[in-house]
Every structure is written in structure tokens, then in C-alpha cells.
């Protein structure tokens, strides 16, 4: 039998519950949810639960270093280079696993027996001067192999095909005149960079001027930077 005191207390609880619904809307009590601020009051956490992959689904694997070795990854076309006053943009690009494709004279491959595994070749056009720069990056198995290649190729930058801004082969040089160039060959981790600058009009000269030297120095730094830590 319900006593008057218990009946009065039940009525007070009922009125309080009805007042809460009227003031705050519908309050749904649910099963506790991970991350709820108040267990049992529904998904009160501000962080959405992580999506659960369907059974049997494989998580996406990041690309391997070899797969990631692409021109667009390391030298994206939309990125403007700005290094020590050298401002340029990347235009042409090519890549491949057959390093002999980087040679100007494939019958006399300067890379033979050096263990080159893949290459990326890009062209940079300087914004303020008619200077074009060709960068070839070669990948080797380890830093020792790259250092050995750098020693063997130190004075053979001319053996590499020059990548022009439009991707076409460089024009043949008439007579004995050679385009004035500035070149650098340097190892970075287990990669090797070959950087060569010329004037777009292929003007001749025995020694590079300041514009070519500055362009080569800046472009060579930009080329080595992504690979120096590898």
C-alpha cells in the first residue's frame, strides 16, 4: 500500500521529469557510447567515431620509396622555385627505370656498371633571365654507390641529355662551338644529381658567366634538398 509520503514524492519526481522534457526537448536515453560525456545520454562526445573498415578490407599502404620517385612528387609543376634570388618554374619532366635514357650518347653510356636503378629528369626556366636548367636525379642502392658514381661522373655532366623546357631534344651544335654551360654533379644520400644550365638561345662560350653559375648553384641545391636525408 502506497503511503501519502511516498505518493507525494513520486508526484514530485514525475513533475520534474515533465518539466525537463518541456524545457529541453526530447532527451533520449540510450546505451552507453564510447566517448560519451555522460554515459547513457546518447553520443555526447564532440569527436565522431572513427570509420571501421569492412571485414576483410586491406588498409591502404603508403608507396614505397621506388614508387614515390616521380617528378611530380619531388618537383611539382605548380610549385615556384625561389632560392637565393633564383626564381624559376618546372616545365618538362620525364622519368624511368632505364638510366641509359639519360645519356646524350647511348652508345657510350657513362653510367655503365655504376648501378643506377632509376632516374627523374626535369627542366627549370628562370623567370628573370633567359636561362634554362636541366636537372637529372639518379637513384642508387645505397649512399656508397651514389658517392662512387659522383666520383666517376664528376667531369662528365655533358654526357647527360639536356632536358629543355618543352621536353624536345636539344638542337645540334653547328661546327665546333659549344653552348656556354655551368654544371654540378653531387651526391645526396643514395641519389645523384646532375645540374646543367645554359642560355635558351644556346649561346656559345668557353666559361660560364655569373647568371649561369648562380642558376646552377640554386637549382642544384633545390634538386638535392629532398634526398639529402635519405
PDB file of C-alpha atoms in Angstrom:
ATOM      1  CA  UNK A   1       0.000   0.000   0.000  1.00  0.00           C
ATOM      2  CA  UNK A   2       1.384   3.369  -1.033  1.00  0.00           C
ATOM      3  CA  UNK A   3       1.805   5.803   1.832  1.00  0.00           C
ATOM      4  CA  UNK A   4       0.862   9.515   1.404  1.00  0.00           C
ATOM      5  CA  UNK A   5       4.510  10.494   1.789  1.00  0.00           C
ATOM      6  CA  UNK A   6       5.718   8.071  -0.975  1.00  0.00           C
ATOM      7  CA  UNK A   7       2.866   9.158  -3.298  1.00  0.00           C
ATOM      8  CA  UNK A   8       3.782  12.821  -2.853  1.00  0.00           C
ATOM      9  CA  UNK A   9       7.449  12.083  -3.588  1.00  0.00           C
ATOM     10  CA  UNK A  10       6.574  10.166  -6.780  1.00  0.00           C
ATOM     11  CA  UNK A  11       4.446  13.078  -7.981  1.00  0.00           C
ATOM     12  CA  UNK A  12       7.352  15.482  -7.437  1.00  0.00           C
ATOM     13  CA  UNK A  13       9.709  13.262  -9.495  1.00  0.00           C
ATOM     14  CA  UNK A  14       7.115  12.989 -12.295  1.00  0.00           C
ATOM     15  CA  UNK A  15       6.587  16.765 -12.434  1.00  0.00           C
ATOM     16  CA  UNK A  16      10.364  17.371 -12.539  1.00  0.00           C
ATOM     17  CA  UNK A  17      10.771  14.937 -15.452  1.00  0.00           C
ATOM     18  CA  UNK A  18       7.907  16.556 -17.385  1.00  0.00           C
ATOM     19  CA  UNK A  19       9.380  19.985 -16.794  1.00  0.00           C
ATOM     20  CA  UNK A  20      12.776  18.844 -18.135  1.00  0.00           C
ATOM     21  CA  UNK A  21      11.207  17.493 -21.333  1.00  0.00           C
ATOM     22  CA  UNK A  22       9.230  20.693 -21.885  1.00  0.00           C
ATOM     23  CA  UNK A  23      12.267  22.927 -21.391  1.00  0.00           C
ATOM     24  CA  UNK A  24      14.948  20.985 -23.272  1.00  0.00           C
ATOM     25  CA  UNK A  25      13.092  18.918 -25.842  1.00  0.00           C
ATOM     26  CA  UNK A  26      13.248  15.165 -26.085  1.00  0.00           C
ATOM     27  CA  UNK A  27      16.008  13.589 -24.059  1.00  0.00           C
ATOM     28  CA  UNK A  28      16.727  10.112 -25.391  1.00  0.00           C
ATOM     29  CA  UNK A  29      18.407   7.703 -23.057  1.00  0.00           C
ATOM     30  CA  UNK A  30      20.467   5.171 -24.913  1.00  0.00           C
ATOM     31  CA  UNK A  31      23.111   2.582 -24.292  1.00  0.00           C
ATOM     32  CA  UNK A  32      26.497   3.970 -23.244  1.00  0.00           C
ATOM     33  CA  UNK A  33      28.614   5.032 -26.221  1.00  0.00           C
ATOM     34  CA  UNK A  34      32.439   5.188 -26.206  1.00  0.00           C
ATOM     35  CA  UNK A  35      33.460   8.795 -25.684  1.00  0.00           C
ATOM     36  CA  UNK A  36      30.093   9.963 -24.268  1.00  0.00           C
ATOM     37  CA  UNK A  37      30.498  12.825 -21.834  1.00  0.00           C
ATOM     38  CA  UNK A  38      27.573  11.465 -19.819  1.00  0.00           C
ATOM     39  CA  UNK A  39      27.141   7.689 -20.272  1.00  0.00           C
ATOM     40  CA  UNK A  40      23.654   6.699 -21.320  1.00  0.00           C
ATOM     41  CA  UNK A  41      22.637  10.061 -22.856  1.00  0.00           C
ATOM     42  CA  UNK A  42      23.495   9.259 -26.444  1.00  0.00           C
ATOM     43  CA  UNK A  43      26.537  10.360 -28.484  1.00  0.00           C
ATOM     44  CA  UNK A  44      27.505  13.445 -26.496  1.00  0.00           C
ATOM     45  CA  UNK A  45      31.172  13.350 -27.429  1.00  0.00           C
ATOM     46  CA  UNK A  46      32.325  16.044 -29.877  1.00  0.00           C
ATOM     47  CA  UNK A  47      34.603  13.632 -31.762  1.00  0.00           C
ATOM     48  CA  UNK A  48      32.995  11.475 -34.400  1.00  0.00           C
ATOM     49  CA  UNK A  49      33.788   7.766 -34.088  1.00  0.00           C
ATOM     50  CA  UNK A  50      36.446   6.503 -36.460  1.00  0.00           C
ATOM     51  CA  UNK A  51      35.186   4.704 -39.510  1.00  0.00           C
ATOM     52  CA  UNK A  52      35.583   0.966 -39.217  1.00  0.00           C
ATOM     53  CA  UNK A  53      36.790  -0.730 -42.425  1.00  0.00           C
ATOM     54  CA  UNK A  54      34.545  -3.526 -43.653  1.00  0.00           C
ATOM     55  CA  UNK A  55      35.596  -7.057 -42.757  1.00  0.00           C
ATOM     56  CA  UNK A  56      38.402  -8.321 -44.965  1.00  0.00           C
ATOM     57  CA  UNK A  57      39.305  -4.851 -46.299  1.00  0.00           C
ATOM     58  CA  UNK A  58      43.019  -4.061 -46.609  1.00  0.00           C
ATOM     59  CA  UNK A  59      44.305  -0.751 -45.255  1.00  0.00           C
ATOM     60  CA  UNK A  60      45.870   1.470 -47.935  1.00  0.00           C
ATOM     61  CA  UNK A  61      49.636   1.051 -47.943  1.00  0.00           C
ATOM     62  CA  UNK A  62      51.921   4.066 -48.454  1.00  0.00           C
ATOM     63  CA  UNK A  63      54.015   3.957 -51.648  1.00  0.00           C
ATOM     64  CA  UNK A  64      57.488   2.534 -51.448  1.00  0.00           C
ATOM     65  CA  UNK A  65      60.472   4.798 -51.993  1.00  0.00           C
ATOM     66  CA  UNK A  66      60.878   3.438 -55.507  1.00  0.00           C
ATOM     67  CA  UNK A  67      57.192   4.051 -56.312  1.00  0.00           C
ATOM     68  CA  UNK A  68      57.363   7.579 -54.903  1.00  0.00           C
ATOM     69  CA  UNK A  69      60.379   8.505 -57.036  1.00  0.00           C
ATOM     70  CA  UNK A  70      58.491  10.649 -59.561  1.00  0.00           C
ATOM     71  CA  UNK A  71      58.987  14.132 -60.954  1.00  0.00           C
ATOM     72  CA  UNK A  72      55.604  15.343 -59.776  1.00  0.00           C
ATOM     73  CA  UNK A  73      56.224  14.243 -56.201  1.00  0.00           C
ATOM     74  CA  UNK A  74      59.603  15.893 -55.784  1.00  0.00           C
ATOM     75  CA  UNK A  75      59.377  18.725 -58.329  1.00  0.00           C
ATOM     76  CA  UNK A  76      55.672  19.566 -58.779  1.00  0.00           C
ATOM     77  CA  UNK A  77      54.928  21.777 -61.761  1.00  0.00           C
ATOM     78  CA  UNK A  78      52.735  24.164 -59.774  1.00  0.00           C
ATOM     79  CA  UNK A  79      55.485  24.999 -57.263  1.00  0.00           C
ATOM     80  CA  UNK A  80      57.620  28.060 -57.978  1.00  0.00           C
ATOM     81  CA  UNK A  81      61.268  27.781 -57.005  1.00  0.00           C
ATOM     82  CA  UNK A  82      62.632  30.738 -55.050  1.00  0.00           C
ATOM     83  CA  UNK A  83      66.159  30.170 -53.809  1.00  0.00           C
ATOM     84  CA  UNK A  84      68.662  32.984 -53.100  1.00  0.00           C
ATOM     85  CA  UNK A  85      67.165  35.247 -55.740  1.00  0.00           C
ATOM     86  CA  UNK A  86      66.766  32.442 -58.264  1.00  0.00           C
ATOM     87  CA  UNK A  87      63.127  32.216 -59.275  1.00  0.00           C
ATOM     88  CA  UNK A  88      62.107  29.524 -61.744  1.00  0.00           C
ATOM     89  CA  UNK A  89      59.376  27.069 -62.574  1.00  0.00           C
ATOM     90  CA  UNK A  90      59.479  23.475 -63.625  1.00  0.00           C
ATOM     91  CA  UNK A  91      58.255  22.730 -67.138  1.00  0.00           C
ATOM     92  CA  UNK A  92      59.211  19.452 -68.801  1.00  0.00           C
ATOM     93  CA  UNK A  93      59.674  16.222 -66.847  1.00  0.00           C
ATOM     94  CA  UNK A  94      60.357  12.582 -67.585  1.00  0.00           C
ATOM     95  CA  UNK A  95      61.293   9.509 -65.580  1.00  0.00           C
ATOM     96  CA  UNK A  96      62.083   5.848 -65.998  1.00  0.00           C
ATOM     97  CA  UNK A  97      63.937   2.785 -64.777  1.00  0.00           C
ATOM     98  CA  UNK A  98      66.414   2.571 -67.683  1.00  0.00           C
ATOM     99  CA  UNK A  99      69.123   5.077 -66.809  1.00  0.00           C
ATOM    100  CA  UNK A 100      70.716   4.853 -70.242  1.00  0.00           C
ATOM    101  CA  UNK A 101      67.832   7.082 -71.376  1.00  0.00           C
ATOM    102  CA  UNK A 102      69.538   9.974 -69.589  1.00  0.00           C
ATOM    103  CA  UNK A 103      72.626   9.767 -71.802  1.00  0.00           C
ATOM    104  CA  UNK A 104      73.282  12.112 -74.709  1.00  0.00           C
ATOM    105  CA  UNK A 105      75.160   9.343 -76.495  1.00  0.00           C
ATOM    106  CA  UNK A 106      73.604   5.997 -75.552  1.00  0.00           C
ATOM    107  CA  UNK A 107      76.319   4.107 -77.368  1.00  0.00           C
ATOM    108  CA  UNK A 108      78.805   5.441 -74.796  1.00  0.00           C
ATOM    109  CA  UNK A 109      76.893   5.113 -71.541  1.00  0.00           C
ATOM    110  CA  UNK A 110      78.778   6.946 -68.777  1.00  0.00           C
ATOM    111  CA  UNK A 111      76.593   5.151 -66.214  1.00  0.00           C
ATOM    112  CA  UNK A 112      77.577   1.656 -67.284  1.00  0.00           C
ATOM    113  CA  UNK A 113      78.354  -0.638 -64.338  1.00  0.00           C
ATOM    114  CA  UNK A 114      77.589   2.094 -61.777  1.00  0.00           C
ATOM    115  CA  UNK A 115      74.332   0.505 -60.566  1.00  0.00           C
ATOM    116  CA  UNK A 116      71.831   3.229 -61.436  1.00  0.00           C
ATOM    117  CA  UNK A 117      68.299   1.981 -60.661  1.00  0.00           C
ATOM    118  CA  UNK A 118      66.023   4.775 -61.904  1.00  0.00           C
ATOM    119  CA  UNK A 119      66.010   8.433 -62.899  1.00  0.00           C
ATOM    120  CA  UNK A 120      63.953  11.602 -62.919  1.00  0.00           C
ATOM    121  CA  UNK A 121      64.808  14.431 -65.332  1.00  0.00           C
ATOM    122  CA  UNK A 122      63.241  17.909 -65.210  1.00  0.00           C
ATOM    123  CA  UNK A 123      63.704  21.326 -66.787  1.00  0.00           C
ATOM    124  CA  UNK A 124      63.596  24.682 -64.994  1.00  0.00           C
ATOM    125  CA  UNK A 125      63.065  28.036 -66.693  1.00  0.00           C
ATOM    126  CA  UNK A 126      64.356  31.111 -64.904  1.00  0.00           C
ATOM    127  CA  UNK A 127      61.773  33.865 -64.574  1.00  0.00           C
ATOM    128  CA  UNK A 128      64.002  36.929 -64.847  1.00  0.00           C
ATOM    129  CA  UNK A 129      66.607  35.768 -67.368  1.00  0.00           C
ATOM    130  CA  UNK A 130      66.667  33.552 -70.481  1.00  0.00           C
ATOM    131  CA  UNK A 131      68.435  30.766 -68.594  1.00  0.00           C
ATOM    132  CA  UNK A 132      67.245  27.168 -68.706  1.00  0.00           C
ATOM    133  CA  UNK A 133      68.458  24.449 -66.370  1.00  0.00           C
ATOM    134  CA  UNK A 134      68.351  20.686 -66.739  1.00  0.00           C
ATOM    135  CA  UNK A 135      68.327  18.516 -63.608  1.00  0.00           C
ATOM    136  CA  UNK A 136      68.782  14.745 -63.683  1.00  0.00           C
ATOM    137  CA  UNK A 137      68.373  12.785 -60.450  1.00  0.00           C
ATOM    138  CA  UNK A 138      69.660   9.205 -60.396  1.00  0.00           C
ATOM    139  CA  UNK A 139      68.746   6.646 -57.729  1.00  0.00           C
ATOM    140  CA  UNK A 140      71.251   4.077 -56.464  1.00  0.00           C
ATOM    141  CA  UNK A 141      71.035   1.224 -53.992  1.00  0.00           C
ATOM    142  CA  UNK A 142      72.962   2.984 -51.240  1.00  0.00           C
ATOM    143  CA  UNK A 143      74.991   6.077 -50.413  1.00  0.00           C
ATOM    144  CA  UNK A 144      78.261   4.303 -51.195  1.00  0.00           C
ATOM    145  CA  UNK A 145      77.139   3.563 -54.761  1.00  0.00           C
ATOM    146  CA  UNK A 146      75.978   7.154 -55.225  1.00  0.00           C
ATOM    147  CA  UNK A 147      79.299   8.519 -53.950  1.00  0.00           C
ATOM    148  CA  UNK A 148      81.185   6.204 -56.316  1.00  0.00           C
ATOM    149  CA  UNK A 149      79.053   7.417 -59.234  1.00  0.00           C
ATOM    150  CA  UNK A 150      79.654  11.057 -58.247  1.00  0.00           C
ATOM    151  CA  UNK A 151      83.395  10.444 -58.382  1.00  0.00           C
ATOM    152  CA  UNK A 152      83.170   8.716 -61.759  1.00  0.00           C
ATOM    153  CA  UNK A 153      80.909  11.363 -63.287  1.00  0.00           C
ATOM    154  CA  UNK A 154      82.445  14.458 -61.717  1.00  0.00           C
ATOM    155  CA  UNK A 155      83.572  15.943 -65.034  1.00  0.00           C
ATOM    156  CA  UNK A 156      81.070  14.201 -67.312  1.00  0.00           C
ATOM    157  CA  UNK A 157      77.923  16.293 -66.892  1.00  0.00           C
ATOM    158  CA  UNK A 158      77.990  16.890 -70.647  1.00  0.00           C
ATOM    159  CA  UNK A 159      77.357  13.157 -71.147  1.00  0.00           C
ATOM    160  CA  UNK A 160      73.764  13.626 -69.948  1.00  0.00           C
ATOM    161  CA  UNK A 161      70.978  14.643 -72.299  1.00  0.00           C
ATOM    162  CA  UNK A 162      69.922  18.239 -71.625  1.00  0.00           C
ATOM    163  CA  UNK A 163      66.199  18.489 -70.801  1.00  0.00           C
ATOM    164  CA  UNK A 164      64.743  21.563 -72.493  1.00  0.00           C
ATOM    165  CA  UNK A 165      61.672  23.417 -71.166  1.00  0.00           C
ATOM    166  CA  UNK A 166      59.385  21.942 -73.829  1.00  0.00           C
ATOM    167  CA  UNK A 167      60.795  18.432 -73.494  1.00  0.00           C
ATOM    168  CA  UNK A 168      62.254  18.320 -77.012  1.00  0.00           C
ATOM    169  CA  UNK A 169      65.829  17.157 -77.678  1.00  0.00           C
ATOM    170  CA  UNK A 170      68.414  19.973 -77.688  1.00  0.00           C
ATOM    171  CA  UNK A 171      69.346  21.214 -81.158  1.00  0.00           C
ATOM    172  CA  UNK A 172      72.515  20.012 -82.786  1.00  0.00           C
ATOM    173  CA  UNK A 173      75.532  22.263 -82.315  1.00  0.00           C
ATOM    174  CA  UNK A 174      76.931  23.574 -85.588  1.00  0.00           C
ATOM    175  CA  UNK A 175      80.693  23.484 -86.079  1.00  0.00           C
ATOM    176  CA  UNK A 176      82.946  23.408 -83.040  1.00  0.00           C
ATOM    177  CA  UNK A 177      81.070  25.997 -80.972  1.00  0.00           C
ATOM    178  CA  UNK A 178      79.514  24.562 -77.806  1.00  0.00           C
ATOM    179  CA  UNK A 179      76.830  26.156 -75.669  1.00  0.00           C
ATOM    180  CA  UNK A 180      78.166  28.016 -72.663  1.00  0.00           C
ATOM    181  CA  UNK A 181      77.243  25.922 -69.613  1.00  0.00           C
ATOM    182  CA  UNK A 182      77.647  25.683 -65.871  1.00  0.00           C
ATOM    183  CA  UNK A 183      77.375  22.210 -64.333  1.00  0.00           C
ATOM    184  CA  UNK A 184      77.377  20.464 -60.959  1.00  0.00           C
ATOM    185  CA  UNK A 185      77.406  16.765 -60.057  1.00  0.00           C
ATOM    186  CA  UNK A 186      76.702  15.952 -56.421  1.00  0.00           C
ATOM    187  CA  UNK A 187      75.523  13.016 -54.331  1.00  0.00           C
ATOM    188  CA  UNK A 188      72.654  13.329 -51.838  1.00  0.00           C
ATOM    189  CA  UNK A 189      72.052  10.220 -49.780  1.00  0.00           C
ATOM    190  CA  UNK A 190      71.779   7.342 -52.230  1.00  0.00           C
ATOM    191  CA  UNK A 191      70.833   9.720 -55.050  1.00  0.00           C
ATOM    192  CA  UNK A 192      72.996  11.636 -57.504  1.00  0.00           C
ATOM    193  CA  UNK A 193      72.052  14.992 -59.030  1.00  0.00           C
ATOM    194  CA  UNK A 194      73.402  16.340 -62.304  1.00  0.00           C
ATOM    195  CA  UNK A 195      72.566  20.029 -62.824  1.00  0.00           C
ATOM    196  CA  UNK A 196      73.428  21.924 -66.018  1.00  0.00           C
ATOM    197  CA  UNK A 197      72.429  25.493 -67.005  1.00  0.00           C
ATOM    198  CA  UNK A 198      72.508  27.098 -70.445  1.00  0.00           C
ATOM    199  CA  UNK A 199      71.019  30.085 -72.186  1.00  0.00           C
ATOM    200  CA  UNK A 200      67.818  29.371 -74.073  1.00  0.00           C
ATOM    201  CA  UNK A 201      69.403  30.652 -77.305  1.00  0.00           C
ATOM    202  CA  UNK A 202      72.304  28.168 -76.861  1.00  0.00           C
ATOM    203  CA  UNK A 203      74.867  30.987 -76.998  1.00  0.00           C
ATOM    204  CA  UNK A 204      78.440  29.757 -77.063  1.00  0.00           C
ATOM    205  CA  UNK A 205      81.207  30.448 -74.599  1.00  0.00           C
ATOM    206  CA  UNK A 206      84.234  28.818 -73.057  1.00  0.00           C
ATOM    207  CA  UNK A 207      83.460  29.722 -69.457  1.00  0.00           C
ATOM    208  CA  UNK A 208      80.087  30.224 -67.700  1.00  0.00           C
ATOM    209  CA  UNK A 209      79.080  33.707 -66.675  1.00  0.00           C
ATOM    210  CA  UNK A 210      77.604  34.721 -63.327  1.00  0.00           C
ATOM    211  CA  UNK A 211      73.970  34.130 -64.352  1.00  0.00           C
ATOM    212  CA  UNK A 212      74.681  30.527 -65.326  1.00  0.00           C
ATOM    213  CA  UNK A 213      76.729  29.870 -62.205  1.00  0.00           C
ATOM    214  CA  UNK A 214      74.034  31.297 -59.922  1.00  0.00           C
ATOM    215  CA  UNK A 215      71.294  29.335 -61.675  1.00  0.00           C
ATOM    216  CA  UNK A 216      73.196  26.065 -61.431  1.00  0.00           C
ATOM    217  CA  UNK A 217      74.102  26.580 -57.780  1.00  0.00           C
ATOM    218  CA  UNK A 218      70.498  27.363 -56.766  1.00  0.00           C
ATOM    219  CA  UNK A 219      68.912  24.629 -58.898  1.00  0.00           C
ATOM    220  CA  UNK A 220      71.437  22.054 -57.647  1.00  0.00           C
ATOM    221  CA  UNK A 221      70.551  22.906 -54.056  1.00  0.00           C
ATOM    222  CA  UNK A 222      66.828  22.553 -54.797  1.00  0.00           C
ATOM    223  CA  UNK A 223      67.484  19.208 -56.521  1.00  0.00           C
ATOM    224  CA  UNK A 224      69.496  17.771 -53.616  1.00  0.00           C
ATOM    225  CA  UNK A 225      67.306  19.010 -50.769  1.00  0.00           C
ATOM    226  CA  UNK A 226      64.568  16.306 -50.908  1.00  0.00           C
ATOM    227  CA  UNK A 227      67.110  13.480 -50.972  1.00  0.00           C
ATOM    228  CA  UNK A 228      69.833  14.615 -48.572  1.00  0.00           C
ATOM    229  CA  UNK A 229      68.239  12.904 -45.552  1.00  0.00           C
ATOM    230  CA  UNK A 230      67.663   9.564 -47.291  1.00  0.00           C
TER     231      UNK A 230
END
